[in-house]
Structures are given as structure tokens and as C-alpha cells.
CSV table of C-alpha atoms in Angstrom, one decimal:
chain,number,residue,atom,x,y,z
A,7,MET,CA,-61.2,93.4,49.3
A,8,ILE,CA,-59.0,96.5,49.3
A,9,THR,CA,-57.0,97.0,52.5
A,10,TRP,CA,-54.2,99.3,53.5
A,11,ARG,CA,-51.7,96.4,53.0
A,12,SER,CA,-52.9,96.1,49.4
A,13,ILE,CA,-52.8,99.9,48.9
A,14,THR,CA,-49.2,100.1,50.0
A,15,ARG,CA,-48.1,97.2,47.7
A,16,THR,CA,-50.0,98.7,44.7
A,17,LEU,CA,-48.5,102.2,45.3
A,18,GLN,CA,-45.1,100.7,45.7
A,19,ARG,CA,-45.4,99.1,42.2
A,20,HIS,CA,-46.9,102.0,40.4
A,21,HIS,CA,-46.0,105.2,42.2
A,22,ALA,CA,-43.2,106.8,44.2
A,23,PRO,CA,-41.5,104.8,47.0
A,24,ILE,CA,-43.4,104.8,50.3
A,25,ARG,CA,-42.9,103.9,53.9
A,26,THR,CA,-45.1,101.1,55.1
A,27,GLN,CA,-46.1,100.6,58.7
A,28,VAL,CA,-44.0,97.5,59.3
A,29,ARG,CA,-42.2,98.0,62.6
A,30,HIS,CA,-38.6,97.0,63.2
A,31,LEU,CA,-36.5,97.4,66.3
A,32,ASN,CA,-33.9,100.2,65.6
A,33,LEU,CA,-30.9,100.8,67.8
A,34,LEU,CA,-28.6,103.8,67.5
A,35,GLU,CA,-24.8,103.1,67.4
A,36,ARG,CA,-24.2,104.2,71.0
A,37,THR,CA,-26.9,101.7,72.2
A,38,SER,CA,-25.5,98.9,70.1
A,39,HIS,CA,-22.0,99.5,71.6
A,40,LYS,CA,-23.5,99.3,75.1
A,41,LEU,CA,-25.0,95.9,74.2
A,42,LEU,CA,-21.7,94.7,72.8
A,43,GLN,CA,-19.9,95.8,76.0
A,44,GLU,CA,-22.4,93.8,78.0
A,45,PHE,CA,-21.3,90.7,76.3
A,46,LYS,CA,-17.6,91.6,76.5
A,47,LEU,CA,-17.1,92.4,72.9
A,48,PRO,CA,-14.4,95.0,72.2
A,49,VAL,CA,-15.7,98.5,71.4
A,50,PRO,CA,-14.1,101.9,71.9
A,51,THR,CA,-15.1,104.0,74.9
A,52,GLY,CA,-17.6,106.5,73.5
A,53,PHE,CA,-19.6,109.5,74.6
A,54,LEU,CA,-23.0,110.8,73.4
A,55,VAL,CA,-23.3,114.6,73.0
A,56,THR,CA,-26.2,116.9,72.0
A,57,THR,CA,-24.4,120.3,71.9
A,58,PRO,CA,-21.2,121.6,70.2
A,59,GLU,CA,-20.0,122.7,73.7
A,60,GLN,CA,-20.3,119.1,74.9
A,61,ALA,CA,-18.4,117.9,71.8
A,62,LYS,CA,-15.6,120.3,72.5
A,63,HIS,CA,-15.4,119.2,76.1
A,64,VAL,CA,-15.4,115.4,75.2
A,65,VAL,CA,-12.5,115.8,72.7
A,66,SER,CA,-10.5,117.9,75.2
A,67,VAL,CA,-10.9,115.0,77.7
A,68,ILE,CA,-10.0,112.4,75.1
A,69,ASN,CA,-7.0,114.6,74.2
A,70,ALA,CA,-6.3,112.8,71.0
A,71,PRO,CA,-7.7,112.7,67.4
A,72,SER,CA,-11.4,111.6,67.7
A,73,MET,CA,-14.2,110.3,65.5
A,74,ILE,CA,-17.5,112.2,65.5
A,75,LYS,CA,-20.4,110.2,64.2
A,76,ALA,CA,-24.0,111.3,63.5
A,77,GLN,CA,-26.6,109.2,65.3
A,78,VAL,CA,-29.4,108.4,62.9
A,79,LEU,CA,-31.3,105.2,62.1
A,80,ALA,CA,-29.7,104.7,58.6
A,81,GLY,CA,-26.5,103.3,57.2
A,82,GLY,CA,-24.0,104.9,54.8
A,83,ARG,CA,-23.2,107.8,57.1
A,84,GLY,CA,-19.6,107.9,55.9
A,85,LYS,CA,-20.7,108.6,52.4
A,86,GLY,CA,-23.6,110.8,53.3
A,87,LYS,CA,-23.8,114.6,53.1
A,88,PHE,CA,-25.2,117.2,55.5
A,89,ASN,CA,-27.4,120.0,54.2
A,90,SER,CA,-25.2,122.5,56.2
A,91,ASP,CA,-21.7,122.1,54.8
A,92,GLY,CA,-22.0,119.1,52.4
A,93,LYS,CA,-19.7,117.0,54.5
A,94,SER,CA,-20.3,113.4,55.7
A,95,GLY,CA,-21.9,112.0,58.9
A,96,VAL,CA,-18.6,110.5,60.1
A,97,ARG,CA,-15.7,112.9,60.7
A,98,LEU,CA,-12.2,112.8,62.1
A,99,VAL,CA,-11.3,115.8,64.3
A,100,GLU,CA,-7.8,116.7,65.6
A,101,SER,CA,-8.7,119.3,68.3
A,102,PRO,CA,-11.5,120.5,70.6
A,103,SER,CA,-12.0,123.6,68.5
A,104,GLU,CA,-12.3,121.5,65.4
A,105,ALA,CA,-14.9,119.3,67.2
A,106,PHE,CA,-16.9,122.4,68.1
A,107,LYS,CA,-16.9,123.6,64.5
A,108,ASN,CA,-18.0,120.3,63.1
A,109,ALA,CA,-20.6,119.6,65.7
A,110,THR,CA,-22.1,123.0,65.0
A,111,ASN,CA,-22.5,122.0,61.3
A,112,MET,CA,-24.0,118.6,62.2
A,113,LEU,CA,-26.4,119.1,65.2
A,114,GLY,CA,-29.7,120.4,64.1
A,115,TYR,CA,-29.1,119.7,60.4
A,116,TYR,CA,-30.2,116.9,58.0
A,117,LEU,CA,-27.9,114.1,56.9
A,118,THR,CA,-28.7,112.4,53.6
A,119,THR,CA,-27.4,108.9,52.8
A,120,ALA,CA,-28.3,106.1,50.4
A,121,GLN,CA,-30.6,104.8,53.1
A,122,THR,CA,-32.5,107.9,54.1
A,123,PRO,CA,-35.4,109.8,52.6
A,124,LYS,CA,-34.3,112.3,49.9
A,125,ASP,CA,-34.5,115.2,52.4
A,126,GLY,CA,-32.3,113.3,54.9
A,127,LEU,CA,-32.7,112.6,58.6
A,128,HIS,CA,-32.5,115.3,61.4
A,129,VAL,CA,-29.5,114.9,63.6
A,130,ASP,CA,-29.7,115.8,67.3
A,131,LYS,CA,-27.1,113.4,68.8
A,132,LEU,CA,-23.4,112.7,68.0
A,133,TYR,CA,-21.3,109.8,69.2
A,134,ILE,CA,-17.6,110.6,69.9
A,135,TYR,CA,-14.7,108.2,70.6
A,136,GLN,CA,-10.9,108.2,70.2
A,137,ALA,CA,-9.8,107.5,66.7
A,138,VAL,CA,-8.4,104.1,66.0
A,139,SER,CA,-5.4,103.4,63.8
A,140,ILE,CA,-6.7,100.9,61.4
A,141,ALA,CA,-4.5,98.2,59.8
A,142,GLN,CA,-7.4,96.2,58.3
A,143,GLU,CA,-11.2,96.0,58.3
A,144,PHE,CA,-13.1,92.8,58.6
A,145,TYR,CA,-16.8,91.8,58.5
A,146,LEU,CA,-18.4,89.3,60.9
A,147,ALA,CA,-22.1,88.6,61.1
A,148,MET,CA,-24.5,86.0,62.3
A,149,THR,CA,-28.0,85.4,60.9
A,150,PHE,CA,-30.3,82.6,59.9
A,151,ASP,CA,-30.1,80.5,56.7
A,152,ARG,CA,-33.8,79.8,56.3
A,153,GLN,CA,-33.2,77.5,53.3
A,154,HIS,CA,-31.2,75.2,55.6
A,155,THR,CA,-33.0,76.1,58.8
A,156,SER,CA,-29.7,76.9,60.5
A,157,PRO,CA,-27.8,79.8,61.9
A,158,VAL,CA,-25.0,80.9,59.6
A,159,LEU,CA,-21.7,82.8,60.2
A,160,LEU,CA,-20.7,85.3,57.6
A,161,VAL,CA,-17.0,86.3,57.4
A,162,SER,CA,-15.0,88.5,55.1
A,163,SER,CA,-11.6,90.2,55.0
A,164,SER,CA,-13.3,93.2,53.3
A,165,GLY,CA,-15.2,95.1,55.9
A,166,GLY,CA,-16.6,98.6,56.2
A,167,THR,CA,-18.0,100.2,53.0
A,168,ASN,CA,-16.1,97.7,50.9
A,169,ILE,CA,-18.4,94.8,51.9
A,170,GLU,CA,-21.1,95.7,49.4
A,171,SER,CA,-18.7,95.6,46.4
A,172,ASP,CA,-16.7,92.6,47.6
A,173,VAL,CA,-19.5,90.1,48.2
A,174,ASP,CA,-17.5,87.4,46.5
A,175,LYS,CA,-15.1,87.4,49.4
A,176,MET,CA,-17.9,86.5,51.8
A,177,HIS,CA,-17.5,83.1,53.6
A,178,LYS,CA,-20.7,81.4,54.8
A,179,LEU,CA,-20.4,78.8,57.6
A,180,ARG,CA,-23.4,77.1,59.2
A,181,PHE,CA,-23.2,76.3,62.9
A,182,GLY,CA,-25.4,75.1,65.7
A,183,LEU,CA,-26.5,77.2,68.6
A,184,SER,CA,-25.8,74.3,70.9
A,185,THR,CA,-22.4,73.5,69.4
A,186,GLY,CA,-21.3,77.1,68.8
A,187,ILE,CA,-17.9,77.8,67.2
A,188,THR,CA,-16.2,74.5,66.6
A,189,ASP,CA,-12.5,73.8,66.0
A,190,GLU,CA,-13.4,73.1,62.3
A,191,ILE,CA,-14.9,76.6,61.9
A,192,ASP,CA,-11.8,78.2,63.6
A,193,ALA,CA,-9.4,76.3,61.3
A,194,TYR,CA,-11.4,77.3,58.2
A,195,ILE,CA,-11.4,81.0,59.2
A,196,GLN,CA,-7.7,81.1,60.1
A,197,ALA,CA,-6.8,79.4,56.8
A,198,GLU,CA,-9.0,81.7,54.6
A,199,LEU,CA,-8.3,85.0,56.3
A,200,GLY,CA,-4.7,84.4,57.3
A,201,PHE,CA,-4.9,85.1,61.0
A,202,SER,CA,-1.9,84.2,63.2
A,203,ASP,CA,-2.4,81.9,66.1
A,204,THR,CA,-2.4,84.8,68.5
A,205,GLU,CA,-4.9,86.7,66.4
A,206,MET,CA,-7.1,83.6,66.0
A,207,LYS,CA,-7.4,83.3,69.8
A,208,ASP,CA,-8.9,86.9,69.9
A,209,ILE,CA,-11.2,86.1,66.9
A,210,HIS,CA,-12.4,82.9,68.6
A,211,ARG,CA,-13.3,84.8,71.8
A,212,ILE,CA,-15.2,87.4,69.7
A,213,LEU,CA,-17.1,84.7,67.9
A,214,VAL,CA,-18.0,82.8,71.1
A,215,GLN,CA,-19.4,86.0,72.6
A,216,MET,CA,-21.3,86.8,69.4
A,217,VAL,CA,-23.0,83.4,69.6
A,218,LYS,CA,-23.8,84.0,73.3
A,219,LEU,CA,-25.4,87.4,72.5
A,220,PHE,CA,-27.2,86.0,69.3
A,221,LYS,CA,-28.7,83.2,71.3
A,222,GLU,CA,-29.6,84.9,74.6
A,223,LYS,CA,-31.1,88.0,73.0
A,224,ASP,CA,-33.2,86.2,70.3
A,225,ALA,CA,-31.3,88.0,67.5
A,226,THR,CA,-32.0,87.3,63.9
A,227,LEU,CA,-29.0,89.4,62.8
A,228,LEU,CA,-25.8,90.4,64.5
A,229,GLU,CA,-23.4,92.3,62.3
A,230,LEU,CA,-20.0,93.7,63.2
A,231,ASN,CA,-18.9,96.0,60.4
A,232,PRO,CA,-16.2,96.9,60.5
A,233,LEU,CA,-14.4,94.8,63.0
A,234,VAL,CA,-10.9,96.3,62.7
A,235,ARG,CA,-7.4,95.2,63.5
A,236,THR,CA,-5.5,98.2,64.8
A,237,GLU,CA,-1.8,99.0,64.1
A,238,GLU,CA,-1.1,97.7,67.6
A,239,GLY,CA,-2.7,94.3,66.7
A,240,GLU,CA,-5.9,94.6,68.7
A,241,PHE,CA,-9.4,93.9,67.4
A,242,VAL,CA,-12.1,96.6,67.9
A,243,CYS,CA,-15.7,96.7,66.7
A,244,LEU,CA,-16.4,100.2,65.4
A,245,ASP,CA,-20.0,99.7,64.3
A,246,ALA,CA,-22.7,97.1,64.7
A,247,LYS,CA,-26.2,96.3,63.4
A,248,PHE,CA,-28.8,94.2,65.1
A,249,GLU,CA,-32.2,92.7,64.3
A,250,PHE,CA,-34.2,90.8,66.8
A,251,ASP,CA,-37.1,88.4,66.6
A,252,ASN,CA,-40.2,90.6,66.9
A,253,SER,CA,-42.2,87.7,68.4
A,254,ALA,CA,-39.7,87.6,71.3
A,255,ARG,CA,-40.8,91.1,72.6
A,256,TYR,CA,-42.3,89.5,75.7
A,257,ARG,CA,-39.1,87.7,76.5
A,258,GLN,CA,-36.7,90.6,75.6
A,259,LYS,CA,-38.4,93.5,77.2
A,260,GLU,CA,-35.1,95.2,78.1
A,261,ILE,CA,-33.9,95.0,74.5
A,262,PHE,CA,-37.1,96.4,73.0
A,263,ALA,CA,-37.2,99.1,75.6
A,264,LEU,CA,-34.0,100.5,74.0
A,265,GLU,CA,-35.9,101.0,70.7
A,266,GLU,CA,-35.2,104.3,68.9
A,267,ARG,CA,-37.9,105.7,66.7
A,268,SER,CA,-37.7,108.2,63.9
A,269,ALA,CA,-40.0,111.2,64.0
A,270,GLU,CA,-42.1,109.6,61.3
A,271,GLU,CA,-42.5,106.3,63.2
A,272,GLN,CA,-43.5,108.3,66.3
A,273,GLU,CA,-46.2,110.1,64.3
A,274,GLN,CA,-47.4,106.8,62.9
A,275,GLU,CA,-47.8,105.4,66.4
A,276,GLN,CA,-49.6,108.4,67.6
A,277,LEU,CA,-52.0,108.3,64.6
A,278,ALA,CA,-52.6,104.6,65.2
A,279,GLU,CA,-53.6,105.2,68.8
A,280,LEU,CA,-56.2,107.6,67.4
A,281,GLY,CA,-57.4,105.0,64.9
A,282,LEU,CA,-55.7,106.6,61.9
A,283,SER,CA,-53.6,104.9,59.2
A,284,TYR,CA,-50.7,106.8,57.5
A,285,VAL,CA,-48.9,106.2,54.2
A,286,ARG,CA,-46.1,108.5,53.1
A,287,LEU,CA,-45.7,109.3,49.4
A,288,ASP,CA,-43.4,111.6,47.4
A,289,GLY,CA,-45.5,114.5,46.3
A,290,ASP,CA,-46.9,117.8,47.7
A,291,ILE,CA,-50.6,117.2,48.1
A,292,GLY,CA,-51.7,116.0,51.5
A,293,ASN,CA,-54.8,113.8,51.7
A,294,ILE,CA,-57.3,112.9,54.4
A,295,VAL,CA,-59.6,110.1,53.3
A,296,ASN,CA,-61.7,107.4,54.8
A,297,GLY,CA,-61.0,104.0,53.4
A,298,ALA,CA,-58.3,102.3,51.3
A,299,GLY,CA,-60.4,102.1,48.2
A,300,LEU,CA,-61.2,105.9,48.2
A,301,ALA,CA,-57.5,106.5,48.8
A,302,MET,CA,-56.5,104.6,45.7
A,303,ALA,CA,-59.1,106.4,43.6
A,304,THR,CA,-58.0,109.8,45.0
A,305,ASN,CA,-54.3,109.0,44.2
A,306,ASP,CA,-55.2,108.0,40.6
A,307,LEU,CA,-57.3,111.0,39.9
A,308,ILE,CA,-54.8,113.5,41.4
A,309,SER,CA,-52.1,111.8,39.2
A,310,LEU,CA,-54.4,112.1,36.1
A,311,TYR,CA,-54.7,115.8,36.6
A,312,GLY,CA,-50.9,116.3,37.0
A,313,GLY,CA,-50.6,116.3,40.8
A,314,LYS,CA,-48.7,114.1,43.2
A,315,CYS,CA,-49.8,112.9,46.6
A,316,ALA,CA,-47.5,113.6,49.6
A,317,ASN,CA,-49.3,111.1,51.8
A,318,PHE,CA,-52.6,109.5,52.8
A,319,LEU,CA,-54.2,109.8,56.2
A,320,ASP,CA,-57.1,107.3,56.5
A,321,VAL,CA,-59.4,108.5,59.3
A,322,GLY,CA,-61.8,105.6,58.8
A,323,GLY,CA,-64.5,106.0,61.4
A,324,ALA,CA,-62.3,108.0,63.7
A,325,ALA,CA,-63.0,111.5,62.3
A,326,THR,CA,-63.1,113.1,65.7
A,327,LYS,CA,-61.9,116.6,66.5
A,328,GLU,CA,-58.8,115.2,68.3
A,329,ALA,CA,-58.0,112.8,65.4
A,330,LEU,CA,-58.4,115.5,62.7
A,331,ARG,CA,-56.4,118.0,64.7
A,332,LYS,CA,-53.5,115.6,65.0
A,333,ALA,CA,-53.8,114.8,61.2
A,334,PHE,CA,-53.7,118.6,60.4
A,335,GLU,CA,-50.7,119.1,62.7
A,336,ILE,CA,-48.7,116.4,60.9
A,337,LEU,CA,-49.5,117.8,57.5
A,338,LYS,CA,-48.6,121.2,58.7
A,339,ARG,CA,-45.2,120.0,59.8
A,340,ASP,CA,-44.6,118.4,56.5
A,341,GLU,CA,-42.8,121.1,54.6
A,342,ARG,CA,-43.5,119.4,51.2
A,343,VAL,CA,-47.3,119.9,51.6
A,344,LYS,CA,-48.6,122.8,49.5
A,345,GLY,CA,-52.3,121.9,49.8
A,346,ILE,CA,-54.7,119.4,51.4
A,347,LEU,CA,-57.6,117.5,49.9
A,348,ILE,CA,-60.1,116.1,52.5
A,349,ASN,CA,-62.1,113.4,50.6
A,350,ILE,CA,-64.7,111.8,52.8
A,351,TYR,CA,-67.6,109.5,51.9
A,352,GLY,CA,-70.0,109.4,54.8
A,353,GLY,CA,-71.7,106.1,55.5
A,354,ILE,CA,-71.8,105.0,59.1
A,355,VAL,CA,-70.0,108.3,59.9
A,356,ARG,CA,-72.2,111.3,59.1
A,357,CYS,CA,-70.7,114.1,57.0
A,358,ASP,CA,-72.1,116.8,59.3
A,359,MET,CA,-70.2,115.3,62.2
A,360,ILE,CA,-67.1,115.2,60.1
A,361,ALA,CA,-67.6,118.8,59.1
A,362,GLU,CA,-68.0,119.9,62.7
A,363,ALA,CA,-64.8,118.1,63.6
A,364,ILE,CA,-62.9,119.7,60.7
A,365,VAL,CA,-64.1,123.2,61.6
A,366,ALA,CA,-63.3,122.7,65.3
A,367,ALA,CA,-59.9,121.3,64.7
A,368,ALA,CA,-59.0,124.0,62.2
A,369,ALA,CA,-60.2,126.8,64.4
A,370,GLU,CA,-58.2,125.4,67.3
A,371,MET,CA,-55.1,125.5,65.1
A,372,GLY,CA,-55.8,129.1,64.0
A,373,GLY,CA,-57.0,128.2,60.5
A,374,PHE,CA,-55.2,126.8,57.5
A,375,LYS,CA,-52.0,128.2,56.1
A,376,CYS,CA,-52.4,126.4,52.7
A,377,PRO,CA,-55.3,125.7,50.4
A,378,VAL,CA,-57.7,123.0,51.7
A,379,VAL,CA,-60.4,121.5,49.4
A,380,VAL,CA,-63.1,119.6,51.2
A,381,ARG,CA,-65.2,117.0,49.4
A,382,LEU,CA,-68.0,115.4,51.4
A,383,GLN,CA,-70.4,112.9,49.9
A,384,GLY,CA,-72.9,110.6,51.5
A,385,THR,CA,-75.0,110.8,54.7
A,386,ASN,CA,-75.8,114.5,55.6
A,387,SER,CA,-73.2,115.7,53.0
A,388,GLU,CA,-75.2,118.8,52.1
A,389,LYS,CA,-75.5,119.8,55.8
A,390,GLY,CA,-71.8,119.2,56.3
A,391,LEU,CA,-70.7,121.3,53.3
A,392,LYS,CA,-73.0,124.1,54.5
A,393,LEU,CA,-71.4,124.0,57.9
A,394,ILE,CA,-67.9,124.4,56.4
A,395,GLU,CA,-69.0,127.2,54.1
A,396,GLN,CA,-70.4,129.1,57.0
A,397,SER,CA,-67.4,128.6,59.2
A,398,GLY,CA,-65.6,131.7,57.9
A,399,LEU,CA,-62.2,129.8,57.8
A,400,LYS,CA,-59.8,131.1,55.2
A,401,ASN,CA,-58.2,128.9,52.5
A,402,LEU,CA,-61.1,126.5,52.8
A,403,ILE,CA,-62.9,125.4,49.6
A,404,VAL,CA,-65.9,123.1,49.5
A,405,GLU,CA,-66.8,120.9,46.5
A,406,ALA,CA,-69.3,118.0,46.4
A,407,GLU,CA,-68.1,116.4,43.2
A,408,PHE,CA,-65.0,114.2,43.4
A,409,GLU,CA,-63.5,115.1,40.1
A,410,LYS,CA,-63.9,118.8,40.5
A,411,ALA,CA,-62.5,118.7,44.0
A,412,THR,CA,-59.4,116.9,42.7
A,413,GLN,CA,-58.9,119.4,39.9
A,414,MET,CA,-59.2,122.2,42.3
A,415,ILE,CA,-56.5,121.0,44.7
A,416,VAL,CA,-54.1,120.3,41.8
A,417,GLN,CA,-54.8,123.8,40.5
A,418,GLU,CA,-54.3,125.4,43.9
A,419,THR,CA,-51.0,123.7,44.4
A,420,SER,CA,-49.5,123.8,40.9
A,421,GLY,CA,-48.4,127.5,41.4
A,422,ALA,CA,-47.7,127.3,45.1
A,423,GLU,CA,-44.2,128.0,46.3
A,424,GLY,CA,-42.4,125.1,48.1
């Protein structure tokens, strides 16, 4: 049986990368720092801002060189680029005026990194803290070694962006949640990373608090990267990444209440509440279908005629005016979409009811701004197509045959401007 899980797997193998509807808890850096502070882990005192004026004021209060960091749910910000000035998502500023200038080029713009969609992520928050003089960067993490059914500690003397290229320097130490950080683990870390006795006391305290957080919050990953040693000999965590056991939502309500969601995830949730399923693709033709099998066939036929799908919206049996209006709104906001194909096979849901919902939703929105081809087949399809033809809506084309409807939308979008 074809399901939306199978369609996403198939499209992943044969077409452009897509975003599935698997949900993970995402925390912005500022929220992660608050959680670390709760467990007495060393982090800089930071401030969240949403305007250039606020950024200028914060840096004037800090009265020292400061770091400005874009708050997005993706890594690699330091090597990313803004579509405004081409600079990265992590910046050092020396003065309030410099903070204002940089914030102006960050807030309201899109940051692209190796972990974002190709168009980047919209930035509406910045995190600012006093710059730290870094002597060395380290990597500390806790996760689960499923092969040995044991939590494992990961340690490296190459932290920050170097961790990906220096995997060979990673030390893996299994430990027990009941025993925690033993003297043997401390001795191994000190010998391998060369910490002094004084430094090792600080590292031990950090590791003990990491275990406490990891255990009490049902974490599956706790990553401090980088944990830096400053020129003054202090250890400070500059960034962190968390993953939590999704099955522990009922037990960790406070943690999951902190969840940050991207605009796309918010749209997916809104669509799901209306009984719709959403799959994002990498083309420029928006699709509204009913059923995963029809979605696969639509994708293949559009590809055959030289087009590329931007997404699929499966209305299933939920083709109400409200559901279709929401679907149209999402496609309208997607700047990539040059045209829309509505491909519905009416079985239990009658085509005339779907047509009425399409016309009502479109009229409520003030019509369509791009070409829309409607293909209805099945129960009362002739009646439904006639209703749409008589609606008087502009940019609306009806076609009963699947292949012709597909050819039409490809033709309509092939010469459209992006």
C-alpha cells in the first residue's frame, strides 16, 4: 500500500531532497544557554534582541567587543552567508555603531549555511554577549551508544568548526548514569588532553553537571561545542546542542514547551490540524492532490514533461473551503511557485463539493496570481468542472484528462518569471 511515508522515501531516493514530517525538539542558542545556566554550567551572559536599536544599546551596556549571533535552527552559522551583505551569521563587533550596522544587515534577511535550505532561513532574533578571548576550543558531548546499550562521553581537543575534520581526535568513554564520572574517566581525560590539576577540577565539575542534566531531562544528546578555555584560564561554553527523548514529552513538559519551530514546521502543524499532509520538494510547480499514489503519479508525469514539483499538499478527504484556503495561502507565500496543479480523484469526496470549495477559497483570497490548472475526475467530475468554468476566476484552467492537465501546467510555468 502506498502511504505518505513511502512517498517521502521514494522521492528522497529519486528526486530532489525533501523535508519529511518527522518532528524533533529544536532549541535556539539563547534557550540552550538558559538550560545550561540552570544546571550551573558556565556560559556567557547574553541578551536577545530583535531590532538594530536594541543591538546598539546592548553593546553600549556591555562596553566591550561583543559577539552577535543569528538565532536560527541550523548549524554552521559561522561559515554561512547572509543574502544582504554576504557576511556570516556570527560576527565580532567593536562598538555600538558597528553593532547597529551589522544588526541592520542581519535582521529581516536570510542566512544560508550547509544545514539550511538553499534559500536560507529568515533571521528575526540575534543573541549578543561579550566576546571571549579564546586560548583553545574543546568538544564535550554525551549521547547513547546503542550498540553497547550504554551512555557514552565524547571528548576532543579540537572543538568548534574543527570537530568535523578532526574526528580521529575524538575519545569515546562509556559511563553509567548511576556511577557518573569516575576517577578512571577523569584520569584518562587529563592524560589525553593534557589538563593541569586545577583545570581538571573545573572539567570534572562540568562533566558532573552534564551528567545531571543529561539524566534529569531525558536527553539523548548533550553537546558543548565549543567549550573554550579563555586566556584567563576559565572554561566557558559558547554553544550547545540538545536532543531529547520524544517519548518523554509527558515527563518533560517544561523542556518541550521551549520548542522553537521554523515557519515551515508551523505550516505543517497547521495543515495537519486541518487533515492535510505536506511534502516540500525543490521545483516551482505547486500541487494539491488527494492520495499518496496520485501524488507519485503526478510527480512522475510532471517530471516526464520537463517540470519540477515544489511540493505536494494532500487534502485527502479534507477538501473543505477552510482547508483549501489554507493550502492556497501557503502556496501563495512560497516565492518559488510559478503555477499550481490541482489534481483530484473524487471517490468518497464528490468533485462538485471540491469545486465549490476551490471557488469559495479562491474568491475569498481575491483570485489566483499565478496559473492554476484543475483536473477533476470521478464522482460528479463533470458538474465540478462546469462549476469552476462558470466561476469567472482568472488564471483558472480546467482539464479532465490527467496527461493534458500536466502538460498544461508545465507549459504555463516554463516561461513564467521567478
